[in-house]
Amino acid sequence: MREDGWEASAEAWIDGVAEDINRLHLLDPLVLERLPEGRVLDLGCGEGRLSRLAARPLVGLDPTEGLLRNARSRTPAAPLVRGDGERLPFRTGPFDGAVAYVSLCDIPDLGAAVGEVARVVRSGGRFVVADLIPFVTTRERAWEYDANGEPAYVPVDRYFGEGPKWVAWAGLRVVNHHRTMETYLSTFLAAGWALVEYREPRPSEAIARAHPRLERGRRVPFFHLMVWE
């Protein structure tokens, strides 16, 4: 199994990051509204959080045993499989749809994973993707801060320098993969997917007032959401 830091970081993820405020207020509502009906593959299911939010068992796949252990104990009804996104252990076409909730950035071979999802999702099925938007993954930390510790701006440089980067925050140290928007779009299109919706989630004024840390999300998007068919 590849070394990407996730086994060592599993407990820190479960304890502090899985319920991140950005997910709660920016991504959860959009992903849940678009979750396909029927049998759905949760690619990079982690600790099984999406199955619990959806209140129905999704077929979860993840390479990290520490996260799957937690998912099995908290989401016993969900079928969970340990494996890599680039080599899905499923026959062709058994799924009505798929979702990748901030997990494609963790997968080394994007083309293989996107092609594999196309193989296992039936014709007409949908693939809902929420992930880090590419211009905030050029550096380990997106924001530069001023002398008062306030977020000043997001610098973007070496945007075309794709590849893995070790990133650390909140007790985690894991590998994320920076890719350009061109790479994302051309990879999906080459695998036969058609883009039917694209969003850059941002908090409303009311949510930003209630949760000041989200105010920066009204200046620069941190995530993007794509729906492919």
PDB file of N, CA, C and O in Angstrom, residues 7-34:
ATOM      1  N   GLU A   7      -2.734   6.639   7.007  1.00  0.00           N
ATOM      2  CA  GLU A   7      -2.862   5.713   8.146  1.00  0.00           C
ATOM      3  C   GLU A   7      -2.432   6.400   9.432  1.00  0.00           C
ATOM      4  O   GLU A   7      -3.104   6.314  10.464  1.00  0.00           O
ATOM      5  N   ALA A   8      -1.305   7.111   9.372  1.00  0.00           N
ATOM      6  CA  ALA A   8      -0.812   7.798  10.569  1.00  0.00           C
ATOM      7  C   ALA A   8      -1.700   8.972  10.960  1.00  0.00           C
ATOM      8  O   ALA A   8      -1.723   9.376  12.129  1.00  0.00           O
ATOM      9  N   SER A   9      -2.437   9.513  10.018  1.00  0.00           N
ATOM     10  CA  SER A   9      -3.261  10.702  10.275  1.00  0.00           C
ATOM     11  C   SER A   9      -4.730  10.384  10.507  1.00  0.00           C
ATOM     12  O   SER A   9      -5.535  11.303  10.732  1.00  0.00           O
ATOM     13  N   ALA A  10      -5.104   9.099  10.473  1.00  0.00           N
ATOM     14  CA  ALA A  10      -6.521   8.729  10.534  1.00  0.00           C
ATOM     15  C   ALA A  10      -7.201   9.253  11.800  1.00  0.00           C
ATOM     16  O   ALA A  10      -8.306   9.809  11.744  1.00  0.00           O
ATOM     17  N   GLU A  11      -6.557   9.079  12.954  1.00  0.00           N
ATOM     18  CA  GLU A  11      -7.196   9.514  14.209  1.00  0.00           C
ATOM     19  C   GLU A  11      -7.381  11.021  14.258  1.00  0.00           C
ATOM     20  O   GLU A  11      -8.420  11.523  14.703  1.00  0.00           O
ATOM     21  N   ALA A  12      -6.375  11.768  13.771  1.00  0.00           N
ATOM     22  CA  ALA A  12      -6.494  13.234  13.768  1.00  0.00           C
ATOM     23  C   ALA A  12      -7.630  13.671  12.854  1.00  0.00           C
ATOM     24  O   ALA A  12      -8.368  14.614  13.176  1.00  0.00           O
ATOM     25  N   TRP A  13      -7.799  12.984  11.731  1.00  0.00           N
ATOM     26  CA  TRP A  13      -8.896  13.306  10.820  1.00  0.00           C
ATOM     27  C   TRP A  13     -10.254  13.073  11.492  1.00  0.00           C
ATOM     28  O   TRP A  13     -11.128  13.930  11.466  1.00  0.00           O
ATOM     29  N   ILE A  14     -10.399  11.924  12.102  1.00  0.00           N
ATOM     30  CA  ILE A  14     -11.677  11.570  12.742  1.00  0.00           C
ATOM     31  C   ILE A  14     -11.979  12.521  13.896  1.00  0.00           C
ATOM     32  O   ILE A  14     -13.118  12.972  14.067  1.00  0.00           O
ATOM     33  N   ASP A  15     -10.945  12.859  14.679  1.00  0.00           N
ATOM     34  CA  ASP A  15     -11.161  13.668  15.882  1.00  0.00           C
ATOM     35  C   ASP A  15     -11.446  15.132  15.586  1.00  0.00           C
ATOM     36  O   ASP A  15     -12.200  15.777  16.319  1.00  0.00           O
ATOM     37  N   GLY A  16     -10.843  15.674  14.500  1.00  0.00           N
ATOM     38  CA  GLY A  16     -10.948  17.111  14.358  1.00  0.00           C
ATOM     39  C   GLY A  16     -11.262  17.683  13.000  1.00  0.00           C
ATOM     40  O   GLY A  16     -11.705  18.831  12.907  1.00  0.00           O
ATOM     41  N   VAL A  17     -11.066  16.918  11.936  1.00  0.00           N
ATOM     42  CA  VAL A  17     -11.160  17.513  10.607  1.00  0.00           C
ATOM     43  C   VAL A  17     -12.403  17.074   9.852  1.00  0.00           C
ATOM     44  O   VAL A  17     -12.958  17.829   9.057  1.00  0.00           O
ATOM     45  N   ALA A  18     -12.891  15.879  10.099  1.00  0.00           N
ATOM     46  CA  ALA A  18     -14.015  15.350   9.326  1.00  0.00           C
ATOM     47  C   ALA A  18     -15.231  16.250   9.408  1.00  0.00           C
ATOM     48  O   ALA A  18     -16.002  16.368   8.450  1.00  0.00           O
ATOM     49  N   GLU A  19     -15.426  16.908  10.553  1.00  0.00           N
ATOM     50  CA  GLU A  19     -16.568  17.810  10.713  1.00  0.00           C
ATOM     51  C   GLU A  19     -16.157  19.270  10.515  1.00  0.00           C
ATOM     52  O   GLU A  19     -16.681  20.174  11.162  1.00  0.00           O
ATOM     53  N   ASP A  20     -15.239  19.501   9.611  1.00  0.00           N
ATOM     54  CA  ASP A  20     -14.745  20.838   9.322  1.00  0.00           C
ATOM     55  C   ASP A  20     -15.896  21.782   8.956  1.00  0.00           C
ATOM     56  O   ASP A  20     -16.843  21.407   8.259  1.00  0.00           O
ATOM     57  N   ILE A  21     -15.799  23.028   9.414  1.00  0.00           N
ATOM     58  CA  ILE A  21     -16.873  23.998   9.221  1.00  0.00           C
ATOM     59  C   ILE A  21     -17.133  24.269   7.745  1.00  0.00           C
ATOM     60  O   ILE A  21     -18.266  24.546   7.320  1.00  0.00           O
ATOM     61  N   ASN A  22     -16.102  24.184   6.896  1.00  0.00           N
ATOM     62  CA  ASN A  22     -16.295  24.378   5.460  1.00  0.00           C
ATOM     63  C   ASN A  22     -17.182  23.291   4.872  1.00  0.00           C
ATOM     64  O   ASN A  22     -18.051  23.556   4.047  1.00  0.00           O
ATOM     65  N   ARG A  23     -16.947  22.060   5.307  1.00  0.00           N
ATOM     66  CA  ARG A  23     -17.782  20.964   4.822  1.00  0.00           C
ATOM     67  C   ARG A  23     -19.228  21.148   5.281  1.00  0.00           C
ATOM     68  O   ARG A  23     -20.166  20.980   4.501  1.00  0.00           O
ATOM     69  N   LEU A  24     -19.384  21.473   6.554  1.00  0.00           N
ATOM     70  CA  LEU A  24     -20.727  21.587   7.122  1.00  0.00           C
ATOM     71  C   LEU A  24     -21.576  22.621   6.389  1.00  0.00           C
ATOM     72  O   LEU A  24     -22.748  22.391   6.108  1.00  0.00           O
ATOM     73  N   HIS A  25     -20.980  23.772   6.073  1.00  0.00           N
ATOM     74  CA  HIS A  25     -21.780  24.882   5.563  1.00  0.00           C
ATOM     75  C   HIS A  25     -21.654  25.116   4.057  1.00  0.00           C
ATOM     76  O   HIS A  25     -22.537  25.724   3.456  1.00  0.00           O
ATOM     77  N   LEU A  26     -20.560  24.657   3.438  1.00  0.00           N
ATOM     78  CA  LEU A  26     -20.368  24.910   2.014  1.00  0.00           C
ATOM     79  C   LEU A  26     -20.645  23.687   1.146  1.00  0.00           C
ATOM     80  O   LEU A  26     -21.291  23.801   0.103  1.00  0.00           O
ATOM     81  N   LEU A  27     -20.146  22.530   1.567  1.00  0.00           N
ATOM     82  CA  LEU A  27     -20.207  21.363   0.691  1.00  0.00           C
ATOM     83  C   LEU A  27     -21.356  20.410   1.009  1.00  0.00           C
ATOM     84  O   LEU A  27     -21.993  19.884   0.089  1.00  0.00           O
ATOM     85  N   ASP A  28     -21.620  20.163   2.287  1.00  0.00           N
ATOM     86  CA  ASP A  28     -22.654  19.173   2.643  1.00  0.00           C
ATOM     87  C   ASP A  28     -23.984  19.436   1.934  1.00  0.00           C
ATOM     88  O   ASP A  28     -24.543  18.514   1.314  1.00  0.00           O
ATOM     89  N   PRO A  29     -24.525  20.664   1.995  1.00  0.00           N
ATOM     90  CA  PRO A  29     -25.839  20.865   1.362  1.00  0.00           C
ATOM     91  C   PRO A  29     -25.819  20.600  -0.136  1.00  0.00           C
ATOM     92  O   PRO A  29     -26.738  19.984  -0.675  1.00  0.00           O
ATOM     93  N   LEU A  30     -24.765  21.045  -0.818  1.00  0.00           N
ATOM     94  CA  LEU A  30     -24.694  20.866  -2.271  1.00  0.00           C
ATOM     95  C   LEU A  30     -24.544  19.397  -2.650  1.00  0.00           C
ATOM     96  O   LEU A  30     -25.196  18.909  -3.578  1.00  0.00           O
ATOM     97  N   VAL A  31     -23.669  18.691  -1.943  1.00  0.00           N
ATOM     98  CA  VAL A  31     -23.442  17.281  -2.268  1.00  0.00           C
ATOM     99  C   VAL A  31     -24.692  16.456  -1.992  1.00  0.00           C
ATOM    100  O   VAL A  31     -25.102  15.618  -2.811  1.00  0.00           O
ATOM    101  N   LEU A  32     -25.315  16.672  -0.847  1.00  0.00           N
ATOM    102  CA  LEU A  32     -26.496  15.875  -0.488  1.00  0.00           C
ATOM    103  C   LEU A  32     -27.650  16.116  -1.459  1.00  0.00           C
ATOM    104  O   LEU A  32     -28.372  15.183  -1.815  1.00  0.00           O
ATOM    105  N   GLU A  33     -27.822  17.347  -1.908  1.00  0.00           N
ATOM    106  CA  GLU A  33     -28.902  17.660  -2.857  1.00  0.00           C
ATOM    107  C   GLU A  33     -28.700  16.941  -4.194  1.00  0.00           C
ATOM    108  O   GLU A  33     -29.668  16.650  -4.901  1.00  0.00           O
ATOM    109  N   ARG A  34     -27.448  16.660  -4.542  1.00  0.00           N
ATOM    110  CA  ARG A  34     -27.130  16.095  -5.843  1.00  0.00           C
ATOM    111  C   ARG A  34     -26.772  14.613  -5.795  1.00  0.00           C
ATOM    112  O   ARG A  34     -26.434  14.024  -6.826  1.00  0.00           O
TER     113      ARG A  34
END
